[in-house]
Coordinates of C-alpha atoms in Angstrom, one line a residue:
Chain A
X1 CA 0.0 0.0 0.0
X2 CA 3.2 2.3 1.3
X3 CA 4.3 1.5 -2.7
X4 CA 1.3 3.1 -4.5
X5 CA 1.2 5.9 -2.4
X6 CA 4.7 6.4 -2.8
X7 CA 4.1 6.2 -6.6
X8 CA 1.4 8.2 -6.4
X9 CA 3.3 11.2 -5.2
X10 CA 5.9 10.6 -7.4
X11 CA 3.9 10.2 -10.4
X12 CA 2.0 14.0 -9.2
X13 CA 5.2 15.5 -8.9
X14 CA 6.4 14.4 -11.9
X15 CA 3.3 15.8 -13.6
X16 CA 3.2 19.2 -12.1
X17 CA 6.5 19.4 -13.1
X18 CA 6.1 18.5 -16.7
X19 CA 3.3 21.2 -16.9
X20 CA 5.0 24.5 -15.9
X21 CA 3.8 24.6 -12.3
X22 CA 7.4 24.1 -9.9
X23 CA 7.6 28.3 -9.8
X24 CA 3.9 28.0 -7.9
X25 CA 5.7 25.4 -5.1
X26 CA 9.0 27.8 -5.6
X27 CA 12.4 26.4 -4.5
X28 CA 11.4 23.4 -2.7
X29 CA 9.6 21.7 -5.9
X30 CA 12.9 23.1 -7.7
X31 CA 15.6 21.2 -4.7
X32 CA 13.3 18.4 -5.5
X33 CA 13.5 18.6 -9.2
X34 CA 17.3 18.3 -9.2
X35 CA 17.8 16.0 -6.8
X36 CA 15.9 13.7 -8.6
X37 CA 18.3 14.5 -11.6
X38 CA 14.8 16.1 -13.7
X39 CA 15.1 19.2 -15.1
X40 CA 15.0 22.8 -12.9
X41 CA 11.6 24.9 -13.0
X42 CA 12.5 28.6 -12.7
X43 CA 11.2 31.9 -13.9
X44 CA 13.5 32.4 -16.5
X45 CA 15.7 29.3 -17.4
X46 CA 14.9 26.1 -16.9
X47 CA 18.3 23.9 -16.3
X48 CA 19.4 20.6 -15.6
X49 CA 22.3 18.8 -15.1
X50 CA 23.6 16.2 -17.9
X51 CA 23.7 13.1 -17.0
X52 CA 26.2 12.2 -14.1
X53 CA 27.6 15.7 -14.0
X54 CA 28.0 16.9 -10.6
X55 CA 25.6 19.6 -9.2
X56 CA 26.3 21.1 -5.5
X57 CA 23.0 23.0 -4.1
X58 CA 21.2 23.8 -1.1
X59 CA 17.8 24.7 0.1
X60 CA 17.7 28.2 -1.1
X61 CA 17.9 30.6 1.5
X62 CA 17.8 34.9 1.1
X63 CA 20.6 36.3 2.0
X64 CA 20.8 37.6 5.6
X65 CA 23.6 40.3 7.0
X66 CA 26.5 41.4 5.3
X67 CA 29.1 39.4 3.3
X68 CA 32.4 38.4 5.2
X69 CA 34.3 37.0 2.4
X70 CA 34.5 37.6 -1.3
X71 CA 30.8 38.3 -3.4
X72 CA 29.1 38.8 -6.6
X73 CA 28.5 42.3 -7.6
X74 CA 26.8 42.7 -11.5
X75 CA 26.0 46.3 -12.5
X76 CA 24.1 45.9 -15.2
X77 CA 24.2 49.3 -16.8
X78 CA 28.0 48.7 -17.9
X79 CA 27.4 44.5 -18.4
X80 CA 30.2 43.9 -15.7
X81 CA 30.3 41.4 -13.3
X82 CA 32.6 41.7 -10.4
X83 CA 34.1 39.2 -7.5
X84 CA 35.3 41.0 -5.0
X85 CA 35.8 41.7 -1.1
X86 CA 35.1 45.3 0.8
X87 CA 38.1 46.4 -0.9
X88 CA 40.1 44.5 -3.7
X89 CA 38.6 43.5 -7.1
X90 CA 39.5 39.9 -7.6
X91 CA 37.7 39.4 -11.1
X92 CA 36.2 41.9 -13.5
X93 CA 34.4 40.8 -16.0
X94 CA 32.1 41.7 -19.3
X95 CA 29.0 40.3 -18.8
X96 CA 25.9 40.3 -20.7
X97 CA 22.6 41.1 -18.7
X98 CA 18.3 40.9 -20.0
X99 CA 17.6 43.1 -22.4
X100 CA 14.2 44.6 -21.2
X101 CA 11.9 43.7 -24.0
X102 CA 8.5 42.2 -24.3
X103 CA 7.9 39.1 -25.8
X104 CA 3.9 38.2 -26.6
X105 CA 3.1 35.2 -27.9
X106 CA -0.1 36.6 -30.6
X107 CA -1.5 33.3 -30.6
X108 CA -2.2 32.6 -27.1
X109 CA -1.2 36.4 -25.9
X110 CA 1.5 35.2 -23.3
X111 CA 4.1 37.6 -22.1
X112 CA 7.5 37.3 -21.2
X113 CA 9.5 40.5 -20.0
X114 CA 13.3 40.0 -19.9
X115 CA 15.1 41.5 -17.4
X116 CA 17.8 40.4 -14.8
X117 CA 16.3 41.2 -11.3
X118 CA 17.5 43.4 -9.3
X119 CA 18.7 43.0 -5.3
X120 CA 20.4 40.7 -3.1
X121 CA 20.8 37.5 -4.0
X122 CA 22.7 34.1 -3.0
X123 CA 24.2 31.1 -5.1
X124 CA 22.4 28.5 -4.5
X125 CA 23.2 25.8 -7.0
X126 CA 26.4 25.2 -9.0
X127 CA 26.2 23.1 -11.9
X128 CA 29.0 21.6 -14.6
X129 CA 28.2 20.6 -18.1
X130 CA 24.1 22.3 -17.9
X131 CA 21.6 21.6 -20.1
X132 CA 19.0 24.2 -21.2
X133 CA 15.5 22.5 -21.5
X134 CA 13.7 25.2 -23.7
X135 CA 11.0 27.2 -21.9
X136 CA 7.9 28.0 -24.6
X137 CA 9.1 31.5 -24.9
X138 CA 12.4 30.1 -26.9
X139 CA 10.3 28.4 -29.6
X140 CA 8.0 31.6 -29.7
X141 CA 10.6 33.9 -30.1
X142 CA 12.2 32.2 -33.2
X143 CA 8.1 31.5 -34.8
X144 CA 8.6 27.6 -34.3
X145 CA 6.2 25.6 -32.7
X146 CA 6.1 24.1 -29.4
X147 CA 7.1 21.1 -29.0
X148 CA 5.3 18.3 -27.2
X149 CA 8.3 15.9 -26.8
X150 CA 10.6 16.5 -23.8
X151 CA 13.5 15.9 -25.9
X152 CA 12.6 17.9 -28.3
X153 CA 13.4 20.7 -25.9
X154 CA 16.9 19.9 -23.9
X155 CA 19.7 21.7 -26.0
X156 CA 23.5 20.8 -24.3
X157 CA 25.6 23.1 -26.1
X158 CA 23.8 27.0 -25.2
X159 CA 24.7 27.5 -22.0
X160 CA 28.5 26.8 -21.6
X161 CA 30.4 24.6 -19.1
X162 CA 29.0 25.9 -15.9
X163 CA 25.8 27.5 -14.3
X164 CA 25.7 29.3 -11.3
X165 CA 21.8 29.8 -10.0
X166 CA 20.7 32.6 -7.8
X167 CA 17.6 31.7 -7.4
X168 CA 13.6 32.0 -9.0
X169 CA 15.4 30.2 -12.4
X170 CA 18.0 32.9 -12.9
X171 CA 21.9 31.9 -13.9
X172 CA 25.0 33.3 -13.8
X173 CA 26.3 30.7 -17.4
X174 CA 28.2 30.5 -20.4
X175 CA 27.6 31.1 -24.1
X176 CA 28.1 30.8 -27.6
X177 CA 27.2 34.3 -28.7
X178 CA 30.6 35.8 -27.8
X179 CA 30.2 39.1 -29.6
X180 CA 27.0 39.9 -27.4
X181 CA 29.2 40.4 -24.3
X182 CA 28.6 43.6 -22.9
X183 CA 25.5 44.1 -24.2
X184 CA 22.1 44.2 -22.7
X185 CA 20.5 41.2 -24.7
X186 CA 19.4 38.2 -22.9
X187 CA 16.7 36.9 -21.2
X188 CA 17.4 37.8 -17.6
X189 CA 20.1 35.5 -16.8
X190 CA 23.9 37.0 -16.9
X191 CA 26.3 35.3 -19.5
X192 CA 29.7 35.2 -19.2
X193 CA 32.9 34.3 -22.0
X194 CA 34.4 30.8 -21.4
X195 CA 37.4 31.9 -19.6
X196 CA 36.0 34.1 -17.1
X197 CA 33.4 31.6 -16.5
X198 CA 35.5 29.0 -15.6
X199 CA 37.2 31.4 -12.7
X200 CA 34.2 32.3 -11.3
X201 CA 32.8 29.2 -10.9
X202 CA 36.0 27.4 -9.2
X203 CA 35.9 30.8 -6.8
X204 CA 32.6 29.8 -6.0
X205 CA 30.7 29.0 -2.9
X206 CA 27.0 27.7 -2.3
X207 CA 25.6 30.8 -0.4
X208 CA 28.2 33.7 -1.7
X209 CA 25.9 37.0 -1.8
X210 CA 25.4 38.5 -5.3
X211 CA 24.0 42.0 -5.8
X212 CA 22.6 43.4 -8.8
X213 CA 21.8 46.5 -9.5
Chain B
X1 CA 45.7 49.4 54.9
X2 CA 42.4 50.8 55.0
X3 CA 43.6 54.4 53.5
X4 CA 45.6 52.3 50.7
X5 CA 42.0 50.9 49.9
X6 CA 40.3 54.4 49.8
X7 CA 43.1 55.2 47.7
X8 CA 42.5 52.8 45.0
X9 CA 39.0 52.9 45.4
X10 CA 39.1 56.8 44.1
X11 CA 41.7 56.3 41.7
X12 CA 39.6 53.7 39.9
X13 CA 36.9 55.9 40.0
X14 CA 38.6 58.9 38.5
X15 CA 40.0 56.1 36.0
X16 CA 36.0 55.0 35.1
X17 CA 35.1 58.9 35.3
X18 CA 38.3 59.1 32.3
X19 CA 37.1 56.5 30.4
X20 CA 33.2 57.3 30.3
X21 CA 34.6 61.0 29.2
X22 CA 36.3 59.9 26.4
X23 CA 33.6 57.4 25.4
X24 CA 31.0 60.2 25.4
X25 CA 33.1 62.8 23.1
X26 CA 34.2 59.8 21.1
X27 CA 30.1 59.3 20.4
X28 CA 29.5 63.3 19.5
X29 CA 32.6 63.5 17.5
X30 CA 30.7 60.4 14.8
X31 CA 30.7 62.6 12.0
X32 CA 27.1 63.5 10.7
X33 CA 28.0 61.2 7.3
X34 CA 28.5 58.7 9.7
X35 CA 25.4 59.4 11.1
X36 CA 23.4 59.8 7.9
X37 CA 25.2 56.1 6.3
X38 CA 24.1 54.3 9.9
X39 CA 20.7 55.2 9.2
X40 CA 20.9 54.4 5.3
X41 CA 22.9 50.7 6.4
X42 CA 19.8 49.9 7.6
X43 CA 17.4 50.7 5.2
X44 CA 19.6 48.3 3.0
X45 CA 18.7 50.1 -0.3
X46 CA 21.6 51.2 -2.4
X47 CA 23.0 54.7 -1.7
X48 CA 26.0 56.3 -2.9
X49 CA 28.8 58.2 -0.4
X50 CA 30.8 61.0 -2.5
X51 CA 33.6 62.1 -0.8
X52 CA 35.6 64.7 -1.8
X53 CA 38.7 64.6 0.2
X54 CA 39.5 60.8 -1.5
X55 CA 38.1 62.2 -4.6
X56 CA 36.0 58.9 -4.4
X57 CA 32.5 58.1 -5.2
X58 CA 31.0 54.2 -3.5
X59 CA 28.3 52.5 -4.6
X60 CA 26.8 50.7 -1.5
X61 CA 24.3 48.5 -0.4
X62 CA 23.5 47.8 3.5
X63 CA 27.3 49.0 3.8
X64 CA 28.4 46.5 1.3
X65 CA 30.9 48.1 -1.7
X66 CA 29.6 47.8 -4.7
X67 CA 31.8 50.2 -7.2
X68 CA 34.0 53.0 -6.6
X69 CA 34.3 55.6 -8.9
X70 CA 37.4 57.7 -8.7
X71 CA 37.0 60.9 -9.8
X72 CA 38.8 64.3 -9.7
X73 CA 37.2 68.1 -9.5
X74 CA 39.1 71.3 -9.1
X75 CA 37.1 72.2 -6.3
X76 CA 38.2 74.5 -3.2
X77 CA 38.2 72.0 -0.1
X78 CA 36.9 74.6 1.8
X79 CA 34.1 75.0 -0.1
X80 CA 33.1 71.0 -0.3
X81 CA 33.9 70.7 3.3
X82 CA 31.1 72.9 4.7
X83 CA 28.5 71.7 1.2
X84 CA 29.3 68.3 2.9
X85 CA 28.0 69.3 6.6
X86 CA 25.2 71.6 5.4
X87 CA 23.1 68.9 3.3
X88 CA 24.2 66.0 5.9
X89 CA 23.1 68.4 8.9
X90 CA 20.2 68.9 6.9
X91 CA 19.6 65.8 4.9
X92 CA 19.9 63.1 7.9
X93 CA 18.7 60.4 6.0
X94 CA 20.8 61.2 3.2
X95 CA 20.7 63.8 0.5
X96 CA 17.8 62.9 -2.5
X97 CA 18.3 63.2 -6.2
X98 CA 16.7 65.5 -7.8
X99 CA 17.1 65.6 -11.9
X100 CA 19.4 62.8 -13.5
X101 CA 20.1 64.5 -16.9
X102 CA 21.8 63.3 -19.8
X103 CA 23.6 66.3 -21.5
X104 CA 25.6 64.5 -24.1
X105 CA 26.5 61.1 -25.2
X106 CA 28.4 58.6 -27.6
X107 CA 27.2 56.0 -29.2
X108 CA 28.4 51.9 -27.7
X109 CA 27.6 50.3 -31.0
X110 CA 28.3 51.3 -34.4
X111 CA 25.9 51.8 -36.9
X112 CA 27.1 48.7 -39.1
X113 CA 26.5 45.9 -36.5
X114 CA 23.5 47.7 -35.1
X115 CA 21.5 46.1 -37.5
X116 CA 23.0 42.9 -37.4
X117 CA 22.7 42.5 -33.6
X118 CA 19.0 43.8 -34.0
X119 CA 18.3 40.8 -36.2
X120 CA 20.2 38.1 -34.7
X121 CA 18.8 38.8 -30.9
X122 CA 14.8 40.0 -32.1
X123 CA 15.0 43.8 -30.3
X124 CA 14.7 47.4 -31.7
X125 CA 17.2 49.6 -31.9
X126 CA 16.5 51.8 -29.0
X127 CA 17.3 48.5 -26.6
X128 CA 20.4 47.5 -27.7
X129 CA 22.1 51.0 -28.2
X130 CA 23.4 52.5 -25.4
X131 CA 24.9 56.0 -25.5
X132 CA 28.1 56.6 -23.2
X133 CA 27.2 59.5 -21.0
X134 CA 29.8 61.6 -22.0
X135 CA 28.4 64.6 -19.9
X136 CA 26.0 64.4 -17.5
X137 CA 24.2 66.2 -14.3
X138 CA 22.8 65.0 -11.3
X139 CA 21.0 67.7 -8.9
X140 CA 21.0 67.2 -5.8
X141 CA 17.2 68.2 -4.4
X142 CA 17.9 71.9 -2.6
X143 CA 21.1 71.3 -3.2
X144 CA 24.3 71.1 -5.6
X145 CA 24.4 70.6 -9.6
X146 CA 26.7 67.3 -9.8
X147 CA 28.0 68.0 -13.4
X148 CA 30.3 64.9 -15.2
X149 CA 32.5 64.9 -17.6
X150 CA 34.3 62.2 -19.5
X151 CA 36.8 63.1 -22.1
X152 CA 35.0 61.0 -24.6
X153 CA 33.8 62.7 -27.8
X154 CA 30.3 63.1 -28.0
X155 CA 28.4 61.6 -30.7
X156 CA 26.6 64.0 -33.3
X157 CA 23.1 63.1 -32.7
X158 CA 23.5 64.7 -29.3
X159 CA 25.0 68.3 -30.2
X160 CA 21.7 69.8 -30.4
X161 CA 21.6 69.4 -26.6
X162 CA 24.5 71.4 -26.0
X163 CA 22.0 74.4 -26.1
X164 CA 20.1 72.6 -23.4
X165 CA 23.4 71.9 -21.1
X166 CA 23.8 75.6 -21.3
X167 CA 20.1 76.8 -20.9
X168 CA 20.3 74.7 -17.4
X169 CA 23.5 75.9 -16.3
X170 CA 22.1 79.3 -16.7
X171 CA 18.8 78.0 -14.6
X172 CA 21.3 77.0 -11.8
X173 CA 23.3 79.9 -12.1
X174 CA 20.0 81.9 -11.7
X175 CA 18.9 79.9 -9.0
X176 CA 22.5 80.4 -7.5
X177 CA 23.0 76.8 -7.4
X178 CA 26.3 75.7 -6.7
X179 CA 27.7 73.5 -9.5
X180 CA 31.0 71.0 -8.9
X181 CA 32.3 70.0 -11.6
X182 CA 34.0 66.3 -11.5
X183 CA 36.0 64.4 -14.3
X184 CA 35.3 60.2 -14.7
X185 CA 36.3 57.6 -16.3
X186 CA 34.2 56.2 -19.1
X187 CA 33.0 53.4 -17.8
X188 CA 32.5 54.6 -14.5
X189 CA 30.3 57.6 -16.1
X190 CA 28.1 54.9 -17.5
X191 CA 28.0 53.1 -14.4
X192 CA 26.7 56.0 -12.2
X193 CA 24.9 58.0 -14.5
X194 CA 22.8 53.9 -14.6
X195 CA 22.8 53.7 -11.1
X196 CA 21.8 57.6 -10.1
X197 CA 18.8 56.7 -12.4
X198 CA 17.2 54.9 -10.0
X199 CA 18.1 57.9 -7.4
X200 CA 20.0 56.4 -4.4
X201 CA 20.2 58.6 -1.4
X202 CA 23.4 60.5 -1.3
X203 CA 26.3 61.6 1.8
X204 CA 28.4 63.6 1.1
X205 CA 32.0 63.3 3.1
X206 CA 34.8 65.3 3.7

């Protein structure tokens, strides 16, 4: 009896999941998303690890008091990304940040709005190798349709080697569009060049503040 | 015995009488930009601290660093020094913007990959060109004219406005404004004249 009920929940889960609804049970449904290895639900981006990769998170948590060792700072009017302490700059670099526009989708009239958020945040999930799984607003950008298969949706190669979440479905990850850096043109997450990527992430620590502004 | 006890007895409380002395001036003398960033600290919102004798602007938040933005002005000390006490004995939860003006600008993307960048990432024109604030203003309410300069050409569309740099100079000169002049760095002008848009309390130290 234990069994079905155990099934049961997982088979709900699973479903609620699959249909868009993990940002209405917020980070818990999303901790138990990728510790079950299925794909992250945010607000933005939806990411997963590939298979076997390692992935360090914890339950997310806001950011409380000041920072006593090095954090995040992104100002996203120059596309820079900064880690630092109170006084020494230990990595500048260009960033890209959301542009700001409106996507509607005519058919159904969605809206998406694409802009980084603002405030203090903390990293709560670290990521090698991520997959993207397409959110509907990346196949009604480009006029495709959407598609019904969940394969159909997972792309390995957009995001770079690592991922860096700060919470509500937002990363800090690579890219393959190196001649956007510095400019204001994604969809709310910040993307970074391979290089500077790969510093930030081994300098990393789940629960390092990040403020944007 | 008993006298060497009295003896100590009032030295230690001359000591205690010394000690809370100097604790009590050392509380008076917490300069009013102290004062004023205690009380912003805790409103944890972002506010910026210009202060003139480092010739150094912060970005903060909650008393976290965010950016610095070095800067240099030809300024009389004098002068800054008592601007600086006036609006923080005034202004004790921190001096508000009041205009954020762009006076001149240069162009971040050229015209030829404008286009191109338009097309590849599906957005107008408007949102992926950025114009370098070359010179800017930022008023401080019943207060100062902040006026910025980078030395950074500005780009052609914006000469028209020169005629409306000088038409508000002549507004602040009427209203007998003080205006202080400061030099940035490029990227830094970008960076504050972004961040003053979303008008951050100010303290001023000197």
């Amino acid at each position: 009896m234990r069994i079905v009920y155990f099934i049961s929940f997982v088979i709900i889960i699973a479903a609620l999941s699959l249909l868009g609804s993990g940002r209405r049970f917020g980070v818990w449904l999303a901790g138990i998303n990728e510790s079950w290895g299925a794909f992250y639900e945010g607000g933005t981006m939806q990411v997963q690890p590939a298979p076997g990769a390692p992935v360090e998170r914890q339950k997310y948590r806001p950011p409380v008091g000041r920072p006593y060792g090095p954090y995040i700072v992104i100002d996203r009017y120059c596309n820079r990304l900064y880690l630092r302490t109170a006084d020494t700059v230990l990595l500048e670099a260009v960033c890209s940040v959301g542009s700001g526009g409106e996507l509607v989708d005519t058919a159904t009239g969605r809206r998406w709005r694409f802009d980084t958020p603002t405030g203090v945040f903390a990293v709560h999930s670290m990521l090698e190798n991520p997959w993207w799984r397409k959110p509907d607003w990346a196949f009604v950008e480009e006029g495709e349709p959407i598609p019904r298969s969940e394969s159909d949706r997972l792309d390995n190669n957009m995001m770079g080697d690592y991922a860096i979440g700060f919470g509500d479905g937002y990363y800090i990850h690579g890219t393959i569009y190196y001649r956007m850096l510095g400019r204001s043109v994604t969809h709310g997450c910040v993307r970074l060049g391979d290089d500077d990527l790969k510093k930030l992430y081994y300098r990393t620590r789940i629960g390092m503040f990040i403020y944007v502004y | 015995m008993c006298t060497d006890l009295a003896i100590y007895k009032r030295f230690g409380l001359v000591v205690a009488m010394v000690i809370i002395a100097v604790i009590s001036w050392a509380a008076k003398s917490q300069s009013s930009a102290d004062k004023v960033e205690g009380v912003l600290k805790k409103e944890g919102k972002i506010y910026l601290v210009v202060d003139f004798f480092e010739r150094v602007m912060t970005l903060k938040q909650s008393g976290t660093v965010l950016r610095e933005y070095a800067f240099a002005m030809d300024e009389d000390s004098a002068v800054t020094t008592r601007l600086a006490d006036d609006l923080n004995e005034r202004d004790t939860t921190g001096a508000t913007i009041e205009i954020v003006s762009l006076l001149s600008g240069a162009a971040t993307v050229p015209e030829a990959e404008l286009e191109i960048i338009c097309e590849e990432t599906h957005l107008g024109e408007e949102q992926i060109q950025r114009y370098l604030p070359t010179r800017f203003a930022i008023v401080i309410n019943d207060g100062p004219c902040l006026h910025f300069e980078t030395e950074i050409v500005p780009n052609k569309k914006f000469h028209l406005q020169i005629v409306n740099d000088y038409y508000r100079r002549l507004m602040m000169f009427i209203s007998g404004r003080k205006t202080l002049h400061i030099r940035l760095a490029p990227d830094d002008a970008m960076s504050l004249y972004g961040a003053a848009r979303d008008y951050p309390k100010v303290v001023f130290r000197e």
